[in-house]
Amino acid sequence: MDNPIKNSEIAKMELANRIFFRLYQCANMLHKTGTRAVEAQGLTTQQWAVLGALSRPEAAEGMSVGDLARYLMVSRQNLSGLISRMERDGHVANAPDDRDRRSRRITMTASGRKVWLDEAQPNIQRYYAQALDEFSVGDMAHTLHYLLKLLDNMQRIDSEGAVAAEDDGLQEAGEADGAGA
């Protein structure tokens, strides 16, 4: 006789696998197609994200490297190379922070702001319209809601430092019957 609880857990894990695989595919396609949308401006999706973060009203005075890394959810090391390339291209400036001389403050340059507002934004808006084709406002609101829930859970996992099994006995049972594979 089939165990309905076990079948429910198997179905849940299969759905989880599909969700995370589709999320992985979406991230890859965002990088590929998003970069294509802004490549005429010499930007990548990562640079798009940095300019977007710096274009917010609350970042009018720039952001520290640490704050920018936390906001974008990337390591300082990954951000460092990106900032160097953007500085070389004239999109951002990297200077000592007036409030804390040990810290660096990243600001969007006038040239970067022109590229962002006048050149990249029309392309980004077209990209959003194409990528969200046939999404209603409700669809977008629901998608955002569920992505934020997922992000909150992932941030909690990150702050805990590792994904731990809720119950070692449950993990061992799953491994014994092949469900852990």
PDB file of C-alpha atoms in Angstrom:
ATOM      1  CA  MET A   1       0.000   0.000   0.000  1.00  0.00           C
ATOM      2  CA  ASP A   2       1.359   3.420  -0.962  1.00  0.00           C
ATOM      3  CA  ASN A   3       2.169   5.837   1.810  1.00  0.00           C
ATOM      4  CA  PRO A   4       0.357   9.119   0.935  1.00  0.00           C
ATOM      5  CA  ILE A   5       2.739  11.165   3.103  1.00  0.00           C
ATOM      6  CA  LYS A   6       5.787   9.694   1.360  1.00  0.00           C
ATOM      7  CA  ASN A   7       4.167  10.232  -2.068  1.00  0.00           C
ATOM      8  CA  SER A   8       3.389  13.829  -1.124  1.00  0.00           C
ATOM      9  CA  GLU A   9       7.022  14.408  -0.093  1.00  0.00           C
ATOM     10  CA  ILE A  10       8.285  12.872  -3.341  1.00  0.00           C
ATOM     11  CA  ALA A  11       5.950  15.093  -5.365  1.00  0.00           C
ATOM     12  CA  LYS A  12       7.070  18.129  -3.350  1.00  0.00           C
ATOM     13  CA  MET A  13      10.762  17.343  -3.986  1.00  0.00           C
ATOM     14  CA  GLU A  14      10.097  16.837  -7.705  1.00  0.00           C
ATOM     15  CA  LEU A  15       8.346  20.210  -7.858  1.00  0.00           C
ATOM     16  CA  ALA A  16      11.170  21.835  -5.868  1.00  0.00           C
ATOM     17  CA  ASN A  17      13.698  20.423  -8.323  1.00  0.00           C
ATOM     18  CA  ARG A  18      11.707  21.819 -11.256  1.00  0.00           C
ATOM     19  CA  ILE A  19      11.334  25.236  -9.605  1.00  0.00           C
ATOM     20  CA  PHE A  20      15.041  25.593  -8.869  1.00  0.00           C
ATOM     21  CA  PHE A  21      16.050  24.282 -12.288  1.00  0.00           C
ATOM     22  CA  ARG A  22      13.722  26.806 -13.975  1.00  0.00           C
ATOM     23  CA  LEU A  23      15.114  29.542 -11.736  1.00  0.00           C
ATOM     24  CA  TYR A  24      18.621  28.524 -12.815  1.00  0.00           C
ATOM     25  CA  GLN A  25      17.546  28.641 -16.467  1.00  0.00           C
ATOM     26  CA  CYS A  26      15.900  32.043 -15.984  1.00  0.00           C
ATOM     27  CA  ALA A  27      19.070  33.434 -14.387  1.00  0.00           C
ATOM     28  CA  ASN A  28      21.146  32.180 -17.303  1.00  0.00           C
ATOM     29  CA  MET A  29      18.711  33.566 -19.863  1.00  0.00           C
ATOM     30  CA  LEU A  30      18.555  36.900 -18.016  1.00  0.00           C
ATOM     31  CA  HIS A  31      22.318  37.125 -18.252  1.00  0.00           C
ATOM     32  CA  LYS A  32      22.341  36.154 -21.942  1.00  0.00           C
ATOM     33  CA  THR A  33      19.349  38.132 -23.233  1.00  0.00           C
ATOM     34  CA  GLY A  34      19.676  41.016 -20.757  1.00  0.00           C
ATOM     35  CA  THR A  35      23.287  41.598 -21.753  1.00  0.00           C
ATOM     36  CA  ARG A  36      22.214  41.567 -25.386  1.00  0.00           C
ATOM     37  CA  ALA A  37      19.643  44.280 -24.563  1.00  0.00           C
ATOM     38  CA  VAL A  38      22.324  46.667 -23.225  1.00  0.00           C
ATOM     39  CA  GLU A  39      25.427  45.591 -25.135  1.00  0.00           C
ATOM     40  CA  ALA A  40      25.202  48.576 -27.497  1.00  0.00           C
ATOM     41  CA  GLN A  41      25.878  50.736 -24.424  1.00  0.00           C
ATOM     42  CA  GLY A  42      28.877  48.561 -23.546  1.00  0.00           C
ATOM     43  CA  LEU A  43      27.078  47.124 -20.507  1.00  0.00           C
ATOM     44  CA  THR A  44      26.478  43.652 -19.086  1.00  0.00           C
ATOM     45  CA  THR A  45      23.644  42.594 -16.789  1.00  0.00           C
ATOM     46  CA  GLN A  46      26.020  42.912 -13.833  1.00  0.00           C
ATOM     47  CA  GLN A  47      26.867  46.503 -14.809  1.00  0.00           C
ATOM     48  CA  TRP A  48      23.159  47.131 -15.388  1.00  0.00           C
ATOM     49  CA  ALA A  49      22.526  46.008 -11.794  1.00  0.00           C
ATOM     50  CA  VAL A  50      25.251  48.294 -10.412  1.00  0.00           C
ATOM     51  CA  LEU A  51      23.955  51.324 -12.327  1.00  0.00           C
ATOM     52  CA  GLY A  52      20.409  50.477 -11.281  1.00  0.00           C
ATOM     53  CA  ALA A  53      21.453  50.296  -7.625  1.00  0.00           C
ATOM     54  CA  LEU A  54      23.325  53.598  -7.868  1.00  0.00           C
ATOM     55  CA  SER A  55      20.446  55.309  -9.703  1.00  0.00           C
ATOM     56  CA  ARG A  56      18.062  54.939  -6.753  1.00  0.00           C
ATOM     57  CA  PRO A  57      17.266  58.180  -4.877  1.00  0.00           C
ATOM     58  CA  GLU A  58      18.626  56.723  -1.615  1.00  0.00           C
ATOM     59  CA  ALA A  59      21.974  56.163  -3.362  1.00  0.00           C
ATOM     60  CA  ALA A  60      22.254  59.722  -4.689  1.00  0.00           C
ATOM     61  CA  GLU A  61      25.428  60.220  -2.614  1.00  0.00           C
ATOM     62  CA  GLY A  62      26.798  56.862  -3.756  1.00  0.00           C
ATOM     63  CA  MET A  63      27.236  53.654  -1.811  1.00  0.00           C
ATOM     64  CA  SER A  64      30.087  52.065   0.051  1.00  0.00           C
ATOM     65  CA  VAL A  65      31.530  48.987  -1.629  1.00  0.00           C
ATOM     66  CA  GLY A  66      30.242  46.851   1.250  1.00  0.00           C
ATOM     67  CA  ASP A  67      26.721  48.285   1.065  1.00  0.00           C
ATOM     68  CA  LEU A  68      26.647  47.849  -2.708  1.00  0.00           C
ATOM     69  CA  ALA A  69      27.842  44.248  -2.408  1.00  0.00           C
ATOM     70  CA  ARG A  70      25.165  43.512   0.213  1.00  0.00           C
ATOM     71  CA  TYR A  71      22.452  45.209  -1.851  1.00  0.00           C
ATOM     72  CA  LEU A  72      23.382  43.220  -4.980  1.00  0.00           C
ATOM     73  CA  MET A  73      24.022  40.067  -2.909  1.00  0.00           C
ATOM     74  CA  VAL A  74      27.467  39.501  -4.381  1.00  0.00           C
ATOM     75  CA  SER A  75      30.861  39.147  -2.765  1.00  0.00           C
ATOM     76  CA  ARG A  76      33.086  42.187  -2.420  1.00  0.00           C
ATOM     77  CA  GLN A  77      35.669  40.298  -4.484  1.00  0.00           C
ATOM     78  CA  ASN A  78      33.254  39.826  -7.404  1.00  0.00           C
ATOM     79  CA  LEU A  79      32.154  43.433  -7.163  1.00  0.00           C
ATOM     80  CA  SER A  80      35.724  44.741  -7.085  1.00  0.00           C
ATOM     81  CA  GLY A  81      36.609  43.639 -10.613  1.00  0.00           C
ATOM     82  CA  LEU A  82      33.267  44.829 -11.934  1.00  0.00           C
ATOM     83  CA  ILE A  83      33.721  48.273 -10.348  1.00  0.00           C
ATOM     84  CA  SER A  84      37.236  48.516 -11.797  1.00  0.00           C
ATOM     85  CA  ARG A  85      35.931  47.855 -15.327  1.00  0.00           C
ATOM     86  CA  MET A  86      33.067  50.318 -14.870  1.00  0.00           C
ATOM     87  CA  GLU A  87      35.474  52.931 -13.532  1.00  0.00           C
ATOM     88  CA  ARG A  88      37.762  52.360 -16.546  1.00  0.00           C
ATOM     89  CA  ASP A  89      34.727  52.848 -18.843  1.00  0.00           C
ATOM     90  CA  GLY A  90      33.772  56.078 -17.061  1.00  0.00           C
ATOM     91  CA  HIS A  91      30.437  54.844 -15.653  1.00  0.00           C
ATOM     92  CA  VAL A  92      31.330  55.051 -11.960  1.00  0.00           C
ATOM     93  CA  ALA A  93      33.804  56.772  -9.685  1.00  0.00           C
ATOM     94  CA  ASN A  94      35.506  55.053  -6.777  1.00  0.00           C
ATOM     95  CA  ALA A  95      36.770  57.447  -4.109  1.00  0.00           C
ATOM     96  CA  PRO A  96      37.480  57.488  -0.374  1.00  0.00           C
ATOM     97  CA  ASP A  97      34.321  57.926   1.702  1.00  0.00           C
ATOM     98  CA  ASP A  98      34.242  61.371   3.363  1.00  0.00           C
ATOM     99  CA  ARG A  99      32.570  59.799   6.420  1.00  0.00           C
ATOM    100  CA  ASP A 100      35.052  56.928   6.765  1.00  0.00           C
ATOM    101  CA  ARG A 101      38.380  57.351   4.972  1.00  0.00           C
ATOM    102  CA  ARG A 102      39.070  53.604   5.216  1.00  0.00           C
ATOM    103  CA  SER A 103      35.979  52.899   3.126  1.00  0.00           C
ATOM    104  CA  ARG A 104      35.471  53.478  -0.600  1.00  0.00           C
ATOM    105  CA  ARG A 105      32.353  55.134  -2.016  1.00  0.00           C
ATOM    106  CA  ILE A 106      31.030  54.251  -5.455  1.00  0.00           C
ATOM    107  CA  THR A 107      29.096  56.934  -7.334  1.00  0.00           C
ATOM    108  CA  MET A 108      27.656  57.093 -10.814  1.00  0.00           C
ATOM    109  CA  THR A 109      29.514  59.602 -12.996  1.00  0.00           C
ATOM    110  CA  ALA A 110      27.753  62.135 -15.219  1.00  0.00           C
ATOM    111  CA  SER A 111      28.754  59.979 -18.186  1.00  0.00           C
ATOM    112  CA  GLY A 112      27.403  56.852 -16.448  1.00  0.00           C
ATOM    113  CA  ARG A 113      24.135  58.642 -15.652  1.00  0.00           C
ATOM    114  CA  LYS A 114      23.763  59.688 -19.294  1.00  0.00           C
ATOM    115  CA  VAL A 115      24.378  56.125 -20.498  1.00  0.00           C
ATOM    116  CA  TRP A 116      21.965  54.799 -17.862  1.00  0.00           C
ATOM    117  CA  LEU A 117      19.114  57.267 -18.403  1.00  0.00           C
ATOM    118  CA  ASP A 118      19.344  58.168 -22.078  1.00  0.00           C
ATOM    119  CA  GLU A 119      20.710  55.012 -23.670  1.00  0.00           C
ATOM    120  CA  ALA A 120      20.194  51.940 -21.487  1.00  0.00           C
ATOM    121  CA  GLN A 121      16.761  52.702 -20.004  1.00  0.00           C
ATOM    122  CA  PRO A 122      14.845  52.607 -23.315  1.00  0.00           C
ATOM    123  CA  ASN A 123      16.465  49.246 -24.121  1.00  0.00           C
ATOM    124  CA  ILE A 124      15.782  47.894 -20.628  1.00  0.00           C
ATOM    125  CA  GLN A 125      12.143  48.956 -20.816  1.00  0.00           C
ATOM    126  CA  ARG A 126      11.781  47.190 -24.197  1.00  0.00           C
ATOM    127  CA  TYR A 127      13.454  44.116 -22.709  1.00  0.00           C
ATOM    128  CA  TYR A 128      11.071  44.090 -19.733  1.00  0.00           C
ATOM    129  CA  ALA A 129       8.083  44.403 -22.079  1.00  0.00           C
ATOM    130  CA  GLN A 130       9.306  41.467 -24.164  1.00  0.00           C
ATOM    131  CA  ALA A 131      10.280  39.272 -21.203  1.00  0.00           C
ATOM    132  CA  LEU A 132       6.993  39.947 -19.400  1.00  0.00           C
ATOM    133  CA  ASP A 133       4.825  39.611 -22.498  1.00  0.00           C
ATOM    134  CA  GLU A 134       1.395  38.220 -21.587  1.00  0.00           C
ATOM    135  CA  PHE A 135       1.973  38.848 -17.855  1.00  0.00           C
ATOM    136  CA  SER A 136      -0.856  40.789 -16.244  1.00  0.00           C
ATOM    137  CA  VAL A 137      -0.154  43.222 -13.427  1.00  0.00           C
ATOM    138  CA  GLY A 138      -1.512  40.524 -11.101  1.00  0.00           C
ATOM    139  CA  ASP A 139       0.859  37.940 -12.593  1.00  0.00           C
ATOM    140  CA  MET A 140       3.795  40.287 -12.006  1.00  0.00           C
ATOM    141  CA  ALA A 141       2.694  41.050  -8.429  1.00  0.00           C
ATOM    142  CA  HIS A 142       2.326  37.326  -7.640  1.00  0.00           C
ATOM    143  CA  THR A 143       5.688  36.507  -9.228  1.00  0.00           C
ATOM    144  CA  LEU A 144       7.364  39.254  -7.209  1.00  0.00           C
ATOM    145  CA  HIS A 145       5.659  38.033  -4.027  1.00  0.00           C
ATOM    146  CA  TYR A 146       6.880  34.462  -4.465  1.00  0.00           C
ATOM    147  CA  LEU A 147      10.387  35.504  -5.509  1.00  0.00           C
ATOM    148  CA  LEU A 148      10.641  37.664  -2.383  1.00  0.00           C
ATOM    149  CA  LYS A 149       9.487  34.735  -0.211  1.00  0.00           C
ATOM    150  CA  LEU A 150      12.104  32.508  -1.848  1.00  0.00           C
ATOM    151  CA  LEU A 151      14.781  35.184  -1.431  1.00  0.00           C
ATOM    152  CA  ASP A 152      13.908  35.618   2.252  1.00  0.00           C
ATOM    153  CA  ASN A 153      14.279  31.869   2.805  1.00  0.00           C
ATOM    154  CA  MET A 154      17.581  31.790   0.927  1.00  0.00           C
ATOM    155  CA  GLN A 155      18.889  34.751   2.947  1.00  0.00           C
ATOM    156  CA  ARG A 156      17.963  32.912   6.141  1.00  0.00           C
ATOM    157  CA  ILE A 157      19.876  29.846   4.899  1.00  0.00           C
ATOM    158  CA  ASP A 158      22.849  32.083   4.053  1.00  0.00           C
ATOM    159  CA  SER A 159      22.836  33.697   7.484  1.00  0.00           C
ATOM    160  CA  GLU A 160      22.793  30.255   9.110  1.00  0.00           C
ATOM    161  CA  GLY A 161      25.887  29.368   7.099  1.00  0.00           C
ATOM    162  CA  ALA A 162      24.818  26.006   5.737  1.00  0.00           C
ATOM    163  CA  VAL A 163      21.857  23.941   4.736  1.00  0.00           C
ATOM    164  CA  ALA A 164      21.302  21.523   7.593  1.00  0.00           C
ATOM    165  CA  ALA A 165      18.966  18.549   7.699  1.00  0.00           C
ATOM    166  CA  GLU A 166      16.024  19.237   9.988  1.00  0.00           C
ATOM    167  CA  ASP A 167      16.306  15.770  11.444  1.00  0.00           C
ATOM    168  CA  ASP A 168      19.295  13.470  10.991  1.00  0.00           C
ATOM    169  CA  GLY A 169      16.984  10.454  11.247  1.00  0.00           C
ATOM    170  CA  LEU A 170      14.864  11.741   8.375  1.00  0.00           C
ATOM    171  CA  GLN A 171      17.984  12.288   6.246  1.00  0.00           C
ATOM    172  CA  GLU A 172      19.240   8.773   6.955  1.00  0.00           C
ATOM    173  CA  ALA A 173      15.828   7.273   6.102  1.00  0.00           C
ATOM    174  CA  GLY A 174      15.768   9.178   2.806  1.00  0.00           C
ATOM    175  CA  GLU A 175      19.238   7.967   1.912  1.00  0.00           C
ATOM    176  CA  ALA A 176      18.349   4.369   2.769  1.00  0.00           C
ATOM    177  CA  ASP A 177      15.445   4.226   0.339  1.00  0.00           C
ATOM    178  CA  GLY A 178      17.185   6.153  -2.438  1.00  0.00           C
ATOM    179  CA  ALA A 179      15.118   9.326  -1.985  1.00  0.00           C
ATOM    180  CA  GLY A 180      18.242  11.285  -1.080  1.00  0.00           C
ATOM    181  CA  ALA A 181      19.696  10.851  -4.579  1.00  0.00           C
TER     182      ALA A 181
END
